[in-house]
Each structure stands twice: as structure tokens, then as C-alpha cells.
Amino acid sequence: MNAPAEHARLARQHLIDPEICIRCNTCEETCPVDAITHDSLNYVVAFDKCNGCLACVPPCPTGAIDSWRNVEFVKPYSIEEQFSWDLLPDTTELDGFEASVAGADEAIPDEVQQLTEAATAGQGGPALAPWSAAHPYVNLYPPARPVTATVTGNFRLTAEDASSDIHHIVLDFGATPFPVLEGQSIGIIPPGTDANGKPHLLRMYSVASPREGERPHYNNVALTVKRVTEDHDGRPVRGVGSNYVCDLKKGDKVQVTGPYGSTFLMPNHPGSSIMMICTGTGSAPMRAMTERRRRRRDQKEGGELVLFFGARAPSELPYFGPLQKLPQDFIDINFAFSRVPGEPKRYVQDRIRERADKVWAMLQDENCYIYICGLKGMEAGVLEAFRDICRAHGADWDTLHPRLLANARFHVETY
Ligand code: A2P
């Protein structure tokens, strides 16, 4: 066994686990010093740029980002090596010794320090779950050990003539424990290989059913999945994961990983209110939370539910029928339709502005938790609406926003 002195100075190298990473780009967008980059296969961390600020760790949906190896300071894993990995390298004897993160013990230049602080302050430090959220299980089934689920239902949610094909899929885990909470996601591994001959990576989907199952006390979950037929620029593509899932038949077997997510969770304490803002399939976690509350209505725990839901038209809106049947004293629903012939285009942020007084009251209520899920473009519009509402009430969004984050009252999942 080598003694530490025989190695040059040790460093803790920040890496990304290629087996778990779903290549969502969140880490690259978050990194305040541009230490993260990617090629067509892997996301990687540049040893000489990473200062160990950890800004990228909380937003990572899978935890792939939180991977570390001890290396000799003069011999870190290069970016080229990391691009070639299918798996993280095994730990070595070096991992048994104390080591500091490469850049953390170097003087961090002022401008980098400011960027790092801005990145973490904007998120109120690490993301937190509401104090009364139930304890989530995370990553019980990693990609190397998925669980096999059986499809017990697959129903189209949008009208036959609607432009989007959104499905409600029910997966049953049989006797295998698969505990999930509202707001968590699961991974599905499509069968077959990608263009490089490698097994497909998992695709993540938010669970649309409450913790006790789509069918109460069955070991099953529901998902809301939109068939992807074009990319962000409108060019035709065939989404591998979504087409696989939307085409599943009753009885088919599916490889499932997860569950994932430990902060986008609903509060459970009596009197806690929930404001939900979503577009399209971003409604999945909102359906899960609403259904949890609906099933417990007779407990009279109090707390309000307010929903802002954006879609092109009623026929394009998943769960439109069932949502309309919910009593108004249970949930305050605000639809925003953008493509109804003869009607002005409306986005969720327009409806939020129209309900400024209600929204302001909820922003002020320490027991109100806010959830945003859906199109990335919607996020900026919603934040701008909150800013305007604060201004109209003589308050400052830039002061309130970090407070909401620090109190785990503000949760965003956009894509
Ligand atoms: P639009 O008609 O402009 O596409 P999708 O059906 O593509 O999932 O979108 C769901 C809803 O979100 C649609 O009504 C869509 O409107 C709307 N939307 C698109 N961009 C934004 C945005 N920047 N802010 C809010 N809503 C948006």
C-alpha cells in the first residue's frame, strides 16, 4: 500500500457519472465559471476551471453531477478521457486519503467569486423541500439495476384532432417496492441502441399520480407523456423515449429507474396552500398533488389550491374533462389558451396578472408553496408577472424571490 507522501499533492476531481447523466444541460447552464462542457456523448468537467463551488449540484435532476475521485494534482482526468467514458473510473487507493477540490484552495478571482455567489444566491443556496414534505426515496433503482414494470393502461388524453398527442400511461411494479412522492420523476430506458450502437439513455418523466398509487393501494404510477415529433425549432424528429412510451401496449414490460427528485415535493402540513403554474405535460406533478389533496378532502386539512394551466386550446389540455369537474371550493382553476380561433392569445402569465390580488396574497402567505413546471420559455414570463405584481404592491421581487427560495416555497422545473 502506498503512503500518501509517495503521491504528488492530491486533489478531489469533480466528475459527471455518464451512466446516470441524462444530458439535460442543466449543469452546463448553471456553472458560473464555464467548467462544464459536452460533446455528442458526455457532459464533462474541466479540472483546471472547476472551483468546487457546487452551484451545479442541487439543480441536477439525477445526481450524476455529484461524482468525485481523488487524483494526483498533476494527473487529473482530461476532458478527452471523460468524453470517452461509458462508466466512471473505479475508485482507487487515492480515494482513501483526504484531498481538497482542485481550485478550492487556490485564490478564487473576485469576478469568479461574485459569479459563484450570484449563482447560489439566485437559488437561495441548495434547493430545499418544504419542511412538511414526506421523506423521498431517491435512486433506489439505478440504470444498472432497473426494475421491470408492466403497462396496465395507455390512454390518449388530447382530442383525436388535437395537434399534440399526449398519453396517460399506467405502470405497475407488481411485488417490487417503488415508493414515489408527488413531484418526483422516474426514468424509462427505451430498448435498443442509439446511433453510436450504445444502449439508449434513460428518459425522465414526472409522476402524475399520488403517492398511494394511480389506483389507491396498488403498486402503480401514472405518467403524462407527449409524443415528440419536432425539435425546439419545429424541425421534424422522432423522440425515441416519448414515441416508445406513447406506443406501449397493455402487458408490455418496461425498464424503470429512479425515483428521482428530492425538493419539488408538496407540503403536508394542515393549512398549507399550493399555487401551481404549468403548461402542457408540466401538469403531471400538478395532477399528482391535486389528486393527493382530493383524496384527502374529508380530512378537512384546509389550505387552498390555485392552478394556472396553459395550453393551445381545451382539446390540447391533458386532464381537461376531469379538471372541470372539480368543485370550485376545492381548486381555483385558471386556464390560459393561446390558440383558440377568435380569441386573444393568452399565456399563464397573463392569467397570473389578472389574478394579481390573489397571487399577491399567496406570495405573502408563509404557508403557500409555489410550483412551476413546463416550457422553459414560460418561466421568464411568470417571473416577470410576479415582479410586476410585487411592484404594484410596493414590494420588490428581487427581495422576495430569495426569501421564497430560502423558505423552500418556490419550486421550478422547466425544460
Ligand atoms: P403557443 O400557442 O404560443 O405555442 P405546447 O402545446 O407547445 O406544449 O405549449 C403549451 C402552452 O404554452 C401553449 O399554449 C403555448 O403557446 C404556451 N407557451 C409557449 N411559449 C410560452 C411562453 N414563453 N410563456 C408562456 N406560455 C407559453
CSV table of C-alpha atoms and ligand atoms in Angstrom, one decimal:
chain,number,residue,atom,x,y,z
A,1,MET,CA,0.0,0.0,0.0
A,2,ASN,CA,1.4,3.4,-1.0
A,3,ALA,CA,1.7,6.1,1.6
A,4,PRO,CA,0.1,9.4,0.7
A,5,ALA,CA,3.5,11.1,0.7
A,6,GLU,CA,4.5,9.0,-2.3
A,7,HIS,CA,1.9,10.7,-4.4
A,8,ALA,CA,2.2,14.2,-5.5
A,9,ARG,CA,-0.4,16.6,-4.0
A,10,LEU,CA,-3.9,15.0,-4.1
A,11,ALA,CA,-6.9,16.8,-5.5
A,12,ARG,CA,-10.6,15.9,-5.4
A,13,GLN,CA,-11.7,15.9,-9.0
A,14,HIS,CA,-15.3,16.8,-9.9
A,15,LEU,CA,-16.7,14.4,-12.5
A,16,ILE,CA,-20.1,13.5,-14.0
A,17,ASP,CA,-21.4,9.9,-14.0
A,18,PRO,CA,-22.0,9.1,-17.7
A,19,GLU,CA,-24.2,6.2,-16.7
A,20,ILE,CA,-26.7,8.2,-14.8
A,21,CYS,CA,-26.5,11.6,-16.6
A,22,ILE,CA,-29.5,12.3,-18.8
A,23,ARG,CA,-27.7,15.1,-20.8
A,24,CYS,CA,-30.3,17.8,-19.8
A,25,ASN,CA,-27.7,20.6,-19.9
A,26,THR,CA,-28.8,22.0,-16.5
A,27,CYS,CA,-25.2,21.7,-15.1
A,28,GLU,CA,-23.6,23.5,-18.0
A,29,GLU,CA,-26.2,26.3,-17.8
A,30,THR,CA,-25.7,26.6,-14.1
A,31,CYS,CA,-21.9,26.5,-13.8
A,32,PRO,CA,-20.7,30.1,-13.1
A,33,VAL,CA,-17.2,29.5,-14.3
A,34,ASP,CA,-17.9,27.6,-17.6
A,35,ALA,CA,-16.2,24.5,-16.3
A,36,ILE,CA,-18.8,22.1,-17.7
A,37,THR,CA,-18.9,21.2,-21.4
A,38,HIS,CA,-20.2,18.4,-23.6
A,39,ASP,CA,-19.8,16.5,-26.8
A,40,SER,CA,-22.4,14.3,-28.5
A,41,LEU,CA,-21.9,11.6,-25.9
A,42,ASN,CA,-20.9,13.0,-22.5
A,43,TYR,CA,-21.1,16.0,-20.1
A,44,VAL,CA,-17.7,16.6,-18.5
A,45,VAL,CA,-15.9,18.9,-16.0
A,46,ALA,CA,-12.7,20.8,-16.8
A,47,PHE,CA,-10.4,20.2,-13.9
A,48,ASP,CA,-8.5,23.4,-14.3
A,49,LYS,CA,-11.7,25.5,-14.3
A,50,CYS,CA,-13.9,23.9,-11.7
A,51,ASN,CA,-13.5,25.7,-8.3
A,52,GLY,CA,-15.7,23.3,-6.4
A,53,CYS,CA,-18.5,26.0,-5.8
A,54,LEU,CA,-21.2,23.2,-6.0
A,55,ALA,CA,-23.7,25.5,-7.7
A,56,CYS,CA,-24.3,22.8,-10.3
A,57,VAL,CA,-25.1,20.0,-7.7
A,58,PRO,CA,-28.6,20.9,-6.4
A,59,PRO,CA,-30.2,21.5,-9.8
A,60,CYS,CA,-29.0,18.2,-11.3
A,61,PRO,CA,-32.2,16.0,-11.6
A,62,THR,CA,-30.4,12.7,-11.3
A,63,GLY,CA,-27.4,13.3,-9.0
A,64,ALA,CA,-25.0,12.3,-11.8
A,65,ILE,CA,-23.2,15.6,-11.2
A,66,ASP,CA,-22.2,14.7,-7.6
A,67,SER,CA,-19.3,12.4,-8.6
A,68,TRP,CA,-15.8,12.7,-7.3
A,69,ARG,CA,-12.5,10.9,-7.5
A,70,ASN,CA,-9.2,11.7,-5.8
A,71,VAL,CA,-6.4,12.2,-8.4
A,72,GLU,CA,-2.8,13.4,-8.3
A,73,PHE,CA,-3.0,17.2,-8.8
A,74,VAL,CA,-0.6,16.9,-11.8
A,75,LYS,CA,-2.5,14.0,-13.4
A,76,PRO,CA,-6.3,14.7,-13.4
A,77,TYR,CA,-8.7,13.0,-15.9
A,78,SER,CA,-8.6,15.1,-19.0
A,79,ILE,CA,-11.7,16.3,-20.8
A,80,GLU,CA,-10.8,14.0,-23.7
A,81,GLU,CA,-10.7,11.0,-21.4
A,82,GLN,CA,-14.0,11.9,-19.8
A,83,PHE,CA,-15.6,12.2,-23.3
A,84,SER,CA,-14.7,8.5,-23.9
A,85,TRP,CA,-16.2,7.1,-20.8
A,86,ASP,CA,-19.3,4.9,-20.6
A,87,LEU,CA,-18.7,4.5,-16.8
A,88,LEU,CA,-16.9,6.4,-14.2
A,89,PRO,CA,-13.4,5.0,-13.5
A,90,ASP,CA,-13.3,2.7,-10.4
A,91,THR,CA,-12.2,4.4,-7.2
A,92,THR,CA,-8.5,3.8,-6.4
A,93,GLU,CA,-6.4,3.7,-3.3
A,94,LEU,CA,-6.1,7.5,-3.6
A,95,ASP,CA,-9.8,7.9,-2.7
A,96,GLY,CA,-8.9,6.7,0.8
A,97,PHE,CA,-7.0,9.9,1.5
A,98,GLU,CA,-8.1,13.5,2.3
A,99,ALA,CA,-8.0,15.7,-0.7
A,100,SER,CA,-9.2,19.2,-1.4
A,101,VAL,CA,-11.2,20.2,-4.5
A,102,ALA,CA,-8.8,21.3,-7.2
A,103,GLY,CA,-9.5,25.0,-7.4
A,104,ALA,CA,-11.0,25.5,-3.9
A,105,ASP,CA,-7.7,26.0,-2.1
A,106,GLU,CA,-6.4,28.4,-4.8
A,107,ALA,CA,-7.3,32.0,-4.6
A,108,ILE,CA,-10.6,32.4,-6.4
A,109,PRO,CA,-10.5,35.5,-8.5
A,110,ASP,CA,-13.0,38.2,-7.4
A,111,GLU,CA,-15.2,38.0,-10.5
A,112,VAL,CA,-15.5,34.2,-10.3
A,113,GLN,CA,-16.4,34.5,-6.6
A,114,GLN,CA,-19.1,37.0,-7.5
A,115,LEU,CA,-20.5,34.8,-10.2
A,116,THR,CA,-20.5,31.8,-7.9
A,117,GLU,CA,-22.3,33.8,-5.2
A,118,ALA,CA,-24.8,35.1,-7.7
A,119,ALA,CA,-25.5,31.5,-8.9
A,120,THR,CA,-26.1,30.2,-5.5
A,121,ALA,CA,-27.8,33.3,-4.1
A,122,GLY,CA,-30.2,33.2,-7.0
A,123,GLN,CA,-31.2,29.7,-5.8
A,124,GLY,CA,-31.2,30.6,-2.1
A,125,GLY,CA,-28.4,28.1,-1.6
A,126,PRO,CA,-29.1,24.5,-2.2
A,127,ALA,CA,-32.7,23.8,-3.2
A,128,LEU,CA,-34.8,22.6,-0.3
A,129,ALA,CA,-38.0,20.6,0.1
A,130,PRO,CA,-40.9,22.2,2.1
A,131,TRP,CA,-40.4,21.5,5.8
A,132,SER,CA,-43.5,19.3,6.0
A,133,ALA,CA,-42.8,17.3,2.8
A,134,ALA,CA,-42.6,13.5,3.2
A,135,HIS,CA,-39.2,11.9,3.0
A,136,PRO,CA,-38.5,10.9,-0.6
A,137,TYR,CA,-36.7,7.7,-1.6
A,138,VAL,CA,-34.2,8.6,-4.4
A,139,ASN,CA,-32.3,6.4,-6.9
A,140,LEU,CA,-33.4,3.0,-5.5
A,141,TYR,CA,-33.1,1.6,-8.9
A,142,PRO,CA,-30.1,3.0,-10.8
A,143,PRO,CA,-29.7,2.4,-14.6
A,144,ALA,CA,-27.5,-0.7,-14.0
A,145,ARG,CA,-30.3,-2.3,-11.9
A,146,PRO,CA,-33.7,-1.1,-13.3
A,147,VAL,CA,-36.9,-2.6,-12.2
A,148,THR,CA,-39.3,-4.2,-14.7
A,149,ALA,CA,-42.8,-2.7,-14.7
A,150,THR,CA,-45.9,-3.8,-16.6
A,151,VAL,CA,-48.0,-1.4,-18.6
A,152,THR,CA,-51.6,-1.6,-17.3
A,153,GLY,CA,-53.0,1.3,-19.2
A,154,ASN,CA,-52.3,3.7,-22.0
A,155,PHE,CA,-54.9,6.3,-22.9
A,156,ARG,CA,-54.7,9.3,-25.2
A,157,LEU,CA,-55.6,12.5,-23.2
A,158,THR,CA,-55.8,15.0,-26.0
A,159,ALA,CA,-58.6,15.1,-28.6
A,160,GLU,CA,-58.1,12.9,-31.7
A,161,ASP,CA,-57.9,16.1,-33.9
A,162,ALA,CA,-55.6,17.9,-31.4
A,163,SER,CA,-52.1,18.8,-32.7
A,164,SER,CA,-50.4,17.3,-29.6
A,165,ASP,CA,-50.6,13.6,-28.8
A,166,ILE,CA,-50.4,13.3,-25.0
A,167,HIS,CA,-50.8,10.0,-23.3
A,168,HIS,CA,-51.7,8.8,-19.7
A,169,ILE,CA,-49.6,5.7,-19.1
A,170,VAL,CA,-50.0,3.5,-16.0
A,171,LEU,CA,-47.1,1.2,-14.9
A,172,ASP,CA,-47.5,-1.5,-12.3
A,173,PHE,CA,-44.5,-2.7,-10.3
A,174,GLY,CA,-46.1,-5.9,-9.0
A,175,ALA,CA,-44.4,-7.0,-5.8
A,176,THR,CA,-41.3,-4.8,-6.2
A,177,PRO,CA,-41.3,-1.8,-3.9
A,178,PHE,CA,-41.3,1.5,-5.8
A,179,PRO,CA,-42.1,4.3,-3.4
A,180,VAL,CA,-42.7,7.7,-5.1
A,181,LEU,CA,-44.0,11.1,-4.0
A,182,GLU,CA,-45.9,13.7,-5.9
A,183,GLY,CA,-43.3,15.9,-7.8
A,184,GLN,CA,-40.8,13.1,-8.2
A,185,SER,CA,-39.8,11.6,-11.6
A,186,ILE,CA,-38.9,8.1,-12.8
A,187,GLY,CA,-36.6,7.1,-15.6
A,188,ILE,CA,-37.6,4.8,-18.5
A,189,ILE,CA,-34.9,3.1,-20.6
A,190,PRO,CA,-36.1,2.6,-24.2
A,191,PRO,CA,-35.0,-0.7,-25.6
A,192,GLY,CA,-32.3,-0.9,-28.3
A,193,THR,CA,-29.3,1.2,-29.1
A,194,ASP,CA,-28.6,4.8,-30.3
A,195,ALA,CA,-26.8,5.9,-33.4
A,196,ASN,CA,-23.5,5.0,-31.8
A,197,GLY,CA,-24.6,1.5,-31.0
A,198,LYS,CA,-24.8,2.2,-27.3
A,199,PRO,CA,-27.9,1.3,-25.2
A,200,HIS,CA,-30.3,4.2,-25.0
A,201,LEU,CA,-30.0,6.5,-22.0
A,202,LEU,CA,-32.9,6.7,-19.7
A,203,ARG,CA,-35.6,9.4,-20.2
A,204,MET,CA,-37.2,11.1,-17.2
A,205,TYR,CA,-40.9,11.6,-16.7
A,206,SER,CA,-42.7,13.3,-13.9
A,207,VAL,CA,-45.1,11.1,-12.0
A,208,ALA,CA,-48.7,12.2,-12.4
A,209,SER,CA,-50.2,10.0,-9.7
A,210,PRO,CA,-50.2,10.5,-5.9
A,211,ARG,CA,-48.0,8.5,-3.5
A,212,GLU,CA,-50.5,5.8,-2.8
A,213,GLY,CA,-50.8,4.9,-6.5
A,214,GLU,CA,-52.8,5.8,-9.5
A,215,ARG,CA,-55.3,3.3,-8.3
A,216,PRO,CA,-55.2,3.7,-4.5
A,217,HIS,CA,-53.3,1.0,-2.8
A,218,TYR,CA,-52.0,-0.5,-6.0
A,219,ASN,CA,-48.2,-0.5,-6.6
A,220,ASN,CA,-48.5,1.6,-9.7
A,221,VAL,CA,-47.8,5.1,-11.1
A,222,ALA,CA,-49.2,7.2,-13.9
A,223,LEU,CA,-47.2,9.3,-16.3
A,224,THR,CA,-48.2,12.1,-18.7
A,225,VAL,CA,-46.2,11.8,-21.9
A,226,LYS,CA,-46.3,13.9,-25.1
A,227,ARG,CA,-45.2,12.3,-28.3
A,228,VAL,CA,-42.3,14.3,-29.6
A,229,THR,CA,-42.5,14.8,-33.4
A,230,GLU,CA,-40.5,18.0,-33.8
A,231,ASP,CA,-37.5,19.7,-32.2
A,232,HIS,CA,-37.5,23.1,-30.5
A,233,ASP,CA,-37.1,24.8,-33.9
A,234,GLY,CA,-40.0,22.9,-35.4
A,235,ARG,CA,-37.9,20.5,-37.5
A,236,PRO,CA,-39.4,17.0,-37.7
A,237,VAL,CA,-37.8,14.5,-35.3
A,238,ARG,CA,-39.0,11.3,-33.8
A,239,GLY,CA,-38.4,11.4,-30.0
A,240,VAL,CA,-37.0,8.0,-29.0
A,241,GLY,CA,-38.3,7.9,-25.5
A,242,SER,CA,-41.7,9.6,-25.9
A,243,ASN,CA,-42.6,7.5,-29.0
A,244,TYR,CA,-41.6,4.3,-27.3
A,245,VAL,CA,-43.8,5.2,-24.2
A,246,CYS,CA,-46.8,6.5,-26.2
A,247,ASP,CA,-46.8,3.3,-28.3
A,248,LEU,CA,-46.7,0.9,-25.3
A,249,LYS,CA,-49.5,-1.7,-25.1
A,250,LYS,CA,-51.2,-3.1,-22.1
A,251,GLY,CA,-49.0,-6.0,-20.8
A,252,ASP,CA,-45.7,-4.6,-22.2
A,253,LYS,CA,-42.7,-4.8,-19.9
A,254,VAL,CA,-40.7,-1.6,-19.3
A,255,GLN,CA,-37.3,-1.0,-17.7
A,256,VAL,CA,-37.7,1.7,-15.0
A,257,THR,CA,-35.1,3.6,-12.9
A,258,GLY,CA,-35.4,6.1,-10.0
A,259,PRO,CA,-37.2,7.5,-8.3
A,260,TYR,CA,-35.6,11.0,-8.7
A,261,GLY,CA,-36.1,14.4,-7.1
A,262,SER,CA,-35.9,15.4,-3.5
A,263,THR,CA,-37.1,19.0,-3.5
A,264,PHE,CA,-40.1,19.5,-5.9
A,265,LEU,CA,-42.3,18.0,-3.2
A,266,MET,CA,-45.7,19.1,-1.8
A,267,PRO,CA,-46.2,20.4,1.7
A,268,ASN,CA,-48.2,18.1,4.0
A,269,HIS,CA,-49.0,20.3,7.0
A,270,PRO,CA,-52.6,21.3,7.6
A,271,GLY,CA,-53.4,24.8,6.2
A,272,SER,CA,-50.6,24.7,3.6
A,273,SER,CA,-51.7,26.1,0.3
A,274,ILE,CA,-50.3,25.3,-3.2
A,275,MET,CA,-50.1,27.6,-6.2
A,276,MET,CA,-49.5,25.5,-9.4
A,277,ILE,CA,-48.4,27.1,-12.7
A,278,CYS,CA,-47.9,24.8,-15.7
A,279,THR,CA,-48.1,24.3,-19.4
A,280,GLY,CA,-48.8,21.0,-21.3
A,281,THR,CA,-47.2,17.9,-19.7
A,282,GLY,CA,-45.9,20.1,-16.9
A,283,SER,CA,-49.3,19.4,-15.5
A,284,ALA,CA,-48.1,15.9,-14.4
A,285,PRO,CA,-46.8,16.8,-10.9
A,286,MET,CA,-49.8,19.2,-10.5
A,287,ARG,CA,-52.2,16.4,-11.2
A,288,ALA,CA,-50.4,14.3,-8.6
A,289,MET,CA,-50.6,17.0,-5.9
A,290,THR,CA,-54.2,17.8,-6.7
A,291,GLU,CA,-55.2,14.2,-6.6
A,292,ARG,CA,-53.4,13.7,-3.3
A,293,ARG,CA,-55.4,16.6,-1.9
A,294,ARG,CA,-58.7,15.5,-3.5
A,295,ARG,CA,-58.4,12.0,-2.0
A,296,ARG,CA,-57.9,13.6,1.5
A,297,ARG,CA,-60.7,16.2,1.3
A,298,ASP,CA,-62.6,14.6,4.1
A,299,GLN,CA,-59.7,15.2,6.4
A,300,LYS,CA,-60.5,18.9,6.2
A,301,GLU,CA,-56.9,19.9,6.5
A,302,GLY,CA,-57.6,23.3,4.8
A,303,GLY,CA,-55.2,25.2,2.6
A,304,GLU,CA,-56.0,26.4,-0.9
A,305,LEU,CA,-55.2,25.0,-4.3
A,306,VAL,CA,-54.8,27.5,-7.1
A,307,LEU,CA,-53.9,26.3,-10.6
A,308,PHE,CA,-52.7,28.3,-13.7
A,309,PHE,CA,-52.7,26.0,-16.7
A,310,GLY,CA,-51.6,27.0,-20.2
A,311,ALA,CA,-52.4,25.1,-23.4
A,312,ARG,CA,-53.1,25.8,-27.0
A,313,ALA,CA,-56.8,25.0,-26.7
A,314,PRO,CA,-59.1,23.0,-24.4
A,315,SER,CA,-58.7,20.0,-26.8
A,316,GLU,CA,-54.9,20.1,-26.3
A,317,LEU,CA,-55.1,20.2,-22.5
A,318,PRO,CA,-54.4,17.0,-20.7
A,319,TYR,CA,-57.0,16.2,-18.0
A,320,PHE,CA,-59.3,19.0,-19.2
A,321,GLY,CA,-62.5,17.0,-18.6
A,322,PRO,CA,-61.7,15.7,-15.0
A,323,LEU,CA,-60.3,19.1,-14.0
A,324,GLN,CA,-63.5,20.9,-14.9
A,325,LYS,CA,-65.5,18.5,-12.7
A,326,LEU,CA,-63.5,19.5,-9.6
A,327,PRO,CA,-65.6,21.8,-7.3
A,328,GLN,CA,-64.6,25.4,-7.2
A,329,ASP,CA,-64.3,25.4,-3.4
A,330,PHE,CA,-61.6,22.7,-3.8
A,331,ILE,CA,-59.5,24.2,-6.5
A,332,ASP,CA,-59.3,27.6,-8.2
A,333,ILE,CA,-58.6,26.9,-11.8
A,334,ASN,CA,-57.3,29.5,-14.3
A,335,PHE,CA,-56.9,28.3,-17.9
A,336,ALA,CA,-54.9,30.2,-20.4
A,337,PHE,CA,-55.5,29.2,-24.1
A,338,SER,CA,-53.2,30.5,-26.7
A,339,ARG,CA,-54.7,29.2,-30.0
A,340,VAL,CA,-58.5,29.3,-29.8
A,341,PRO,CA,-59.8,30.8,-33.0
A,342,GLY,CA,-61.4,34.1,-32.5
A,343,GLU,CA,-60.0,34.6,-29.0
A,344,PRO,CA,-56.9,36.6,-28.0
A,345,LYS,CA,-53.7,34.6,-27.3
A,346,ARG,CA,-53.4,34.1,-23.6
A,347,TYR,CA,-50.4,32.7,-21.6
A,348,VAL,CA,-50.3,31.7,-17.9
A,349,GLN,CA,-48.5,34.9,-17.0
A,350,ASP,CA,-51.5,36.9,-18.4
A,351,ARG,CA,-53.9,35.0,-16.1
A,352,ILE,CA,-51.5,35.5,-13.2
A,353,ARG,CA,-51.6,39.2,-13.8
A,354,GLU,CA,-55.4,39.1,-14.0
A,355,ARG,CA,-55.4,37.5,-10.6
A,356,ALA,CA,-52.8,39.8,-9.1
A,357,ASP,CA,-54.6,40.3,-5.8
A,358,LYS,CA,-55.0,36.6,-5.2
A,359,VAL,CA,-51.4,35.9,-6.3
A,360,TRP,CA,-50.1,38.7,-4.1
A,361,ALA,CA,-52.0,37.3,-1.0
A,362,MET,CA,-50.5,33.9,-1.7
A,363,LEU,CA,-47.0,35.2,-2.2
A,364,GLN,CA,-47.4,36.8,1.3
A,365,ASP,CA,-48.7,33.7,2.9
A,366,GLU,CA,-45.9,31.8,4.6
A,367,ASN,CA,-47.9,28.6,4.3
A,368,CYS,CA,-48.3,28.9,0.5
A,369,TYR,CA,-45.9,26.9,-1.7
A,370,ILE,CA,-45.4,27.7,-5.4
A,371,TYR,CA,-44.7,25.2,-8.2
A,372,ILE,CA,-43.9,26.0,-11.8
A,373,CYS,CA,-43.5,23.2,-14.4
A,374,GLY,CA,-43.5,23.2,-18.2
A,375,LEU,CA,-42.0,25.1,-21.1
A,376,LYS,CA,-38.7,26.9,-20.3
A,377,GLY,CA,-39.9,30.0,-22.1
A,378,MET,CA,-42.8,30.3,-19.7
A,379,GLU,CA,-40.5,30.6,-16.7
A,380,ALA,CA,-39.2,34.1,-17.5
A,381,GLY,CA,-42.7,35.3,-18.3
A,382,VAL,CA,-44.1,34.1,-15.0
A,383,LEU,CA,-41.2,35.7,-13.0
A,384,GLU,CA,-41.9,38.9,-14.8
A,385,ALA,CA,-45.5,38.7,-13.8
A,386,PHE,CA,-44.5,38.2,-10.2
A,387,ARG,CA,-42.2,41.2,-10.4
A,388,ASP,CA,-45.0,43.4,-11.7
A,389,ILE,CA,-47.4,42.2,-9.0
A,390,CYS,CA,-44.8,43.0,-6.3
A,391,ARG,CA,-44.1,46.4,-7.8
A,392,ALA,CA,-47.9,47.2,-7.9
A,393,HIS,CA,-48.0,46.4,-4.2
A,394,GLY,CA,-44.9,48.4,-3.3
A,395,ALA,CA,-42.7,45.4,-2.9
A,396,ASP,CA,-39.5,44.2,-4.6
A,397,TRP,CA,-39.4,40.8,-6.3
A,398,ASP,CA,-35.6,40.7,-6.0
A,399,THR,CA,-36.0,40.8,-2.2
A,400,LEU,CA,-39.0,38.4,-2.1
A,401,HIS,CA,-37.7,35.8,-4.5
A,402,PRO,CA,-34.6,34.7,-2.5
A,403,ARG,CA,-36.8,34.6,0.6
A,404,LEU,CA,-39.2,32.3,-1.1
A,405,LEU,CA,-36.3,30.1,-2.2
A,406,ALA,CA,-34.7,30.1,1.3
A,407,ASN,CA,-38.0,29.0,2.8
A,408,ALA,CA,-38.5,26.2,0.2
A,409,ARG,CA,-41.6,27.9,-1.1
A,410,PHE,CA,-40.6,28.3,-4.7
A,411,HIS,CA,-40.0,25.3,-7.0
A,412,VAL,CA,-39.3,25.4,-10.7
A,413,GLU,CA,-38.9,22.5,-13.2
A,414,THR,CA,-38.8,23.7,-16.8
A,415,TYR,CA,-37.5,22.1,-20.0
B,1,A2P,P1,-48.2,28.9,-28.1
B,1,A2P,O1,-49.6,28.7,-28.8
B,1,A2P,O2,-47.6,30.2,-28.3
B,1,A2P,O3,-47.3,27.8,-28.5
B,1,A2P,P2,-47.2,23.3,-26.0
B,1,A2P,O4,-48.6,22.9,-26.5
B,1,A2P,O5,-46.2,23.6,-27.1
B,1,A2P,O6,-46.7,22.3,-25.0
B,1,A2P,O7,-47.4,24.7,-25.2
B,1,A2P,C1,-48.3,24.8,-24.1
B,1,A2P,C2,-48.7,26.2,-24.0
B,1,A2P,O8,-47.6,27.0,-23.6
B,1,A2P,C3,-49.2,26.8,-25.3
B,1,A2P,O9,-50.4,27.5,-25.0
B,1,A2P,C4,-48.1,27.7,-25.7
B,1,A2P,O10,-48.5,28.7,-26.5
B,1,A2P,C5,-47.7,28.2,-24.4
B,1,A2P,N1,-46.4,28.9,-24.4
B,1,A2P,C6,-45.4,28.9,-25.4
B,1,A2P,N2,-44.4,29.7,-25.1
B,1,A2P,C7,-44.8,30.3,-23.9
B,1,A2P,C8,-44.1,31.3,-23.1
B,1,A2P,N3,-43.0,31.9,-23.4
B,1,A2P,N4,-44.8,31.6,-21.9
B,1,A2P,C9,-45.9,31.1,-21.6
B,1,A2P,N5,-46.6,30.2,-22.3
B,1,A2P,C10,-46.0,29.8,-23.5
